[in-house]
Amino acid sequence: MSAVSLAGAVRSGERSARSIVEEHLAAVADGEGQIHAFNLVTADAALERADRVDAVVAQGGDPGPLAGVPVALKDNMCTRGVPTTCGSRILDGWRPPYDATVVERLDAAGAVIIGKTNMDEFAMGSSTENSAFGPTLNPCDTTRVPGGSSGGSAAAVAAGFTPLSLGSDTGGSIRQPAALCGVVGVKPTYGAVSRYGLVAFASSLDQIGPFARNVADAALLLEAVAGHDPLDSTSIPASAPDLLGVLDRGVEGLRVGVIEEISGSGPTGLEGFAPDVQSRLAEAAEALAAAGAVVEKASVPSTVFGLSAYYVIAPAEASSNLARFDGVRFGLRVDADNTVEMNAATRTAGFGDEVKRRIMLGTYALSAGYYDAYYGKSQKVRTLIVEDFARAYQSFDLLLSPTAPTTAFPIGEKVDDPMLMYLNDVCTIPSNLAGHPAMSVPFGVGDDGLPVGVQVLAPANGEPSMFRAAAVLEAAAGGSAGVAP
Amino acid sequence: MEPDAGTSTPGRISRDDVAYVARLARLNLTDSELDGFTGQLADVLDHAADIEALDLDGVAPTSHPLPLSNVFRADVPTVGPADEADHRLFCDEVLAAAPAAEESRFRVPPVLGEAP
Amino acid sequence: MTSGTASEMDGWEVVIGLEVHAELATATKLFSGARNEFGGEPNENVDPVSLGLPGSLPVLNEKAVELAIRVGLALNCSVQASEFARKNYFYPDMPKDFQISQFDQPINGEGWLELPDGRRIGIERAHLEEDTGKSTHVGGGGRIHEASYSLVDYNRAGVPLIEIVGKPDLRSGDDARAYVSELRSILVAIGASDGKMEEGSMRVDCNVSVRPVGQDQLGTRCEVKNINSLRSLGRAITYESRRQVDLIASGQEVDQQTRHWNEEDGRTHTLRSKEEAFDYRYFPEPDLVPVAPSAEWIDEIRAAMPLLPGERRHRLAEEACIQPSAAALTVERGLDDLALAAMDLGADPERVLVHVENNLADGQGALTADAFAALVAMETGGDLTATQAKTVLADLVDSGGDPAAVAASHGFEAMDTSELEGLVDGLIAEHPDDWEAFVDGDEGERRKKSGFFVGQIMKATRGQADGRVVNEILERLAADA
Ligand SMILES: [Mg+2]
Ligand SMILES: [Zn+2]
């Protein structure tokens, strides 16, 4: 059942929130052993919360648009009194003394949080193999990675543990796992969803967004959590856009461009796109054209440099954001004779290799004598990408590309080659650098039978038309995604 | 889509550079970690060298994806008289979560030197 | 080590530039709604932002920006678009292990401050940044190096600071003290800060270098930290400049260092050398957006600014026909409005200022401008002697009232000149030698003897005689003799 219909059933009194939550907790109990989507399942709190929702309904009140709907949270969103680990040993056991804004919004919308999902440590990774608590497996094929870093949130939805989850996307961390797990994943416009209470990876790129098994459910969740938050200076000063209301408007007359450089179809673009992925992209473009969109090739030349800029900017910001994990105020401490050594011993023991790698990379890029060569230049590349997109959006309403170059890859395949792993994000990174929305919609399967995702990109605040196109693609692909009922 | 086959630039990151940034970042690395990280960081930076091909003269840097400015809050305390009890609870939770605390303060080993 | 100021060191010039950090007088912190309050229980004025908890985000306090703009306007700075940056370094009293500060785009660019003596001292910039927490070192007598552990309180973390970086335009410890005290008066006058050095709400770091007189090029400088009072500022400069001159004189070089002033032994000690300089890895703070104050906002703030101490000095000096520096004490005591009002009512400016400086050290109390002007008029009209005026003034300050009535209650009345002449004649007859010495003596002798005669008359009249009138009588009689 979709989140939209579950919420409807609870609000009308047709179903109890408790029965819905119990059903999903049972699915978790059943399948979690094979998938490891969660770092923590908050069953008791969820049931208690469900009862409160039911009590509101019983008293004739409206518990909100997400009444009784289970939602799983990526484990980098602060939940008061509930452990929040970021997939890291350094925060193992830490209970934040405050709630993230999205948690408060979910609560206000009547949602029921059922647990915290596994992730690459501090959201650094594309496979969820970098979690201190072990990898998450892809529900479509448990020998494969679910993608990352929000792999737990993607897998939880794909496995039917929850109809909805939230992830965070810094360079593709929602869209790529959504593609690899065959679910819908949305990275909203930068500033659309408050980052207050999201443990930062790269502040100028991070965005929280929804996972769902269909486009309407993703819209429902995004509407509930988006909108201005005075606690986040980079929050867009406007209320959440109406998405559910425009979903059925189709794409008649919309101009859609397929980005040559990041789809393996242009002479100057990137290589390495699997032929089956390219075929699904072509079929998706045809589907949009069949629905009345004007589909053409588009060029956004500087997107090929996105990866380079990203792997300087994101680590640079991360190196600073992660300095506070020093053993002084919260989380792990490894004792030593003095504070300098205590800081170092704590960080050395608490951070995994990928986190260390990126902290060092970012520290280097910002250090005396290298700032201009790396950080400064990357920010200029960012400007070029913004300008190139602006040019493209003069001719197009939406852009299209694959979400990831390949379908889900085998566990362990890329762990020893960071650069190879980073290349997973070539299609998703440009939207983060530009601050634009983009979403992945499941569109058929590859030669290996694994899901393929198509990425719809839009200019800032272009979520309504982006969702319209996603709905058309979803219909063309044959409806709801995921492996579960 | 393979990383460039190592067109080594003059500024290629060295083992000493990595040791220096590890110290700046308060990370202890073993000798073999130092070797491993140096190679991996060099790979990433080599790939990033593809932007050398771009003409970036006169291009302004972008540090914010949103064109916002002047975002302020009013100078009003969050904790009003009515929130006092909840605020105490917050302070207690904070100190309870500290690795070490004493007399309502965070306890740390000797700090050795003044702040820079 | 040495007495006298360093500026007296033969052949050497001391060059001083100050960095002053002042806490801004807001109700809340720079980036969150935690209270900005001195004292209180440890770790009470905190929230997720000021503790640097994971996931917390800064939001800029509008009032802090307004106060920073006030400071900029008061210091004649260009108020401009600005950005925040992160200054990265690990330190336990720094919750995020970076400080949010302004780096290459400060809110206030170049400006200047005028000392009471009229000299202009350049201001490099005045930018916003957040304060750190406070560590207490336990064991080892509270000294940082011998402590067995430290305790950190984050109440002060995130308190808004304005850092005012002065140009190296100061030449002595006295200069530096005059600069800091003028700056403090300005900050207090515009309501930007309480300026309390003893509570740490104003802190001074001092860059000192020396060079041979006549040399243009600056010498190698040392930054002296931990200066907690105006007195220490002078002492630290004296010590440090002498140390540098001694080094150079003995053929050594000054090493660019950060040094720590030790109040107890009266010396500066090495904290670190330039080679150990920190690599702060500044970059634009991604969690905050640029600040671009509109011209309208700046104008609004400018229009609401009170008169600054310098402007008050000039205003008073013009009215009283004196040098601005001569108006400094009156302005410092906040009595310039009273003085001007009294002058407006016709009181003699000179007498007004004499009373303000000598007799109103504790403020005006219940004294009104009307009463002050009337009192001075009685004095200049010969109805009250200076001594009597002082007594009446003290009463007016204590309990107000009408000067004539107060004077009458003391039994003060003007003595008639003929009555005085009779007394003077009698005195001359009693002391012929002294009179002769007065009439024939040189300048010094004459002054001495006039003092004697006036003193005697005062004694005889219990202070009711007007000394000036007595002198006039003496002069007249001497001319006739
Ligand atoms: Mg400074
Ligand atoms: Zn400072």
PDB file of N, CA and C in Angstrom, chain B residues 73-81 83-84, chain C residues 26-29 32-37 47 61:
ATOM      1  N   ARG B  73      18.484  36.804  12.529  1.00  0.00           N
ATOM      2  CA  ARG B  73      17.502  36.490  13.560  1.00  0.00           C
ATOM      3  C   ARG B  73      17.433  37.692  14.510  1.00  0.00           C
ATOM      4  N   ALA B  74      16.275  37.839  15.164  1.00  0.00           N
ATOM      5  CA  ALA B  74      16.126  38.935  16.116  1.00  0.00           C
ATOM      6  C   ALA B  74      16.900  38.587  17.387  1.00  0.00           C
ATOM      7  N   ASP B  75      17.339  39.625  18.096  1.00  0.00           N
ATOM      8  CA  ASP B  75      18.163  39.440  19.291  1.00  0.00           C
ATOM      9  C   ASP B  75      17.282  39.110  20.496  1.00  0.00           C
ATOM     10  N   VAL B  76      16.623  37.979  20.425  1.00  0.00           N
ATOM     11  CA  VAL B  76      15.686  37.581  21.475  1.00  0.00           C
ATOM     12  C   VAL B  76      16.072  36.185  21.977  1.00  0.00           C
ATOM     13  N   PRO B  77      16.244  36.031  23.291  1.00  0.00           N
ATOM     14  CA  PRO B  77      16.645  34.706  23.809  1.00  0.00           C
ATOM     15  C   PRO B  77      15.625  33.623  23.452  1.00  0.00           C
ATOM     16  N   THR B  78      16.133  32.452  23.077  1.00  0.00           N
ATOM     17  CA  THR B  78      15.272  31.318  22.751  1.00  0.00           C
ATOM     18  C   THR B  78      14.557  30.813  23.998  1.00  0.00           C
ATOM     19  N   VAL B  79      15.296  30.868  25.102  1.00  0.00           N
ATOM     20  CA  VAL B  79      14.751  30.327  26.340  1.00  0.00           C
ATOM     21  C   VAL B  79      14.056  31.432  27.118  1.00  0.00           C
ATOM     22  N   GLY B  80      12.741  31.427  27.088  1.00  0.00           N
ATOM     23  CA  GLY B  80      11.967  32.376  27.876  1.00  0.00           C
ATOM     24  C   GLY B  80      11.693  31.769  29.244  1.00  0.00           C
ATOM     25  N   PRO B  81      11.043  32.509  30.122  1.00  0.00           N
ATOM     26  CA  PRO B  81      10.752  31.998  31.467  1.00  0.00           C
ATOM     27  C   PRO B  81       9.986  30.665  31.420  1.00  0.00           C
ATOM     28  N   ASP B  83      10.290  28.301  29.316  1.00  0.00           N
ATOM     29  CA  ASP B  83      11.085  27.165  28.817  1.00  0.00           C
ATOM     30  C   ASP B  83      12.188  26.775  29.782  1.00  0.00           C
ATOM     31  N   GLU B  84      12.239  27.425  30.941  1.00  0.00           N
ATOM     32  CA  GLU B  84      13.342  27.227  31.883  1.00  0.00           C
ATOM     33  C   GLU B  84      13.545  25.745  32.240  1.00  0.00           C
TER      34      GLU B  84
ATOM     35  N   THR C  26      24.712  42.637  23.295  1.00  0.00           N
ATOM     36  CA  THR C  26      23.461  42.061  22.800  1.00  0.00           C
ATOM     37  C   THR C  26      22.818  41.243  23.917  1.00  0.00           C
ATOM     38  N   ALA C  27      21.579  40.841  23.701  1.00  0.00           N
ATOM     39  CA  ALA C  27      20.912  39.969  24.672  1.00  0.00           C
ATOM     40  C   ALA C  27      21.265  38.516  24.417  1.00  0.00           C
ATOM     41  N   THR C  28      21.591  38.199  23.150  1.00  0.00           N
ATOM     42  CA  THR C  28      21.868  36.805  22.794  1.00  0.00           C
ATOM     43  C   THR C  28      23.173  36.710  22.021  1.00  0.00           C
ATOM     44  N   LYS C  29      23.555  35.484  21.725  1.00  0.00           N
ATOM     45  CA  LYS C  29      24.844  35.253  21.091  1.00  0.00           C
ATOM     46  C   LYS C  29      24.835  35.648  19.605  1.00  0.00           C
ATOM     47  N   SER C  32      23.094  32.441  17.754  1.00  0.00           N
ATOM     48  CA  SER C  32      21.975  31.680  18.302  1.00  0.00           C
ATOM     49  C   SER C  32      21.310  32.459  19.422  1.00  0.00           C
ATOM     50  N   GLY C  33      20.169  31.940  19.871  1.00  0.00           N
ATOM     51  CA  GLY C  33      19.394  32.623  20.896  1.00  0.00           C
ATOM     52  C   GLY C  33      19.819  32.307  22.318  1.00  0.00           C
ATOM     53  N   ALA C  34      20.981  31.683  22.516  1.00  0.00           N
ATOM     54  CA  ALA C  34      21.479  31.487  23.883  1.00  0.00           C
ATOM     55  C   ALA C  34      21.827  32.855  24.461  1.00  0.00           C
ATOM     56  N   ARG C  35      21.626  33.009  25.770  1.00  0.00           N
ATOM     57  CA  ARG C  35      21.829  34.319  26.374  1.00  0.00           C
ATOM     58  C   ARG C  35      23.288  34.755  26.378  1.00  0.00           C
ATOM     59  N   ASN C  36      23.478  36.049  26.157  1.00  0.00           N
ATOM     60  CA  ASN C  36      24.785  36.668  26.305  1.00  0.00           C
ATOM     61  C   ASN C  36      24.770  37.363  27.654  1.00  0.00           C
ATOM     62  N   GLU C  37      25.288  36.651  28.657  1.00  0.00           N
ATOM     63  CA  GLU C  37      25.225  37.164  30.027  1.00  0.00           C
ATOM     64  C   GLU C  37      26.513  36.827  30.739  1.00  0.00           C
ATOM     65  N   ASP C  47      23.269  26.329  23.992  1.00  0.00           N
ATOM     66  CA  ASP C  47      22.268  25.650  23.178  1.00  0.00           C
ATOM     67  C   ASP C  47      23.057  24.824  22.152  1.00  0.00           C
ATOM     68  N   ASN C  61      22.789  37.213  14.346  1.00  0.00           N
ATOM     69  CA  ASN C  61      22.054  38.133  15.203  1.00  0.00           C
ATOM     70  C   ASN C  61      22.053  39.534  14.570  1.00  0.00           C
TER      71      ASN C  61
END
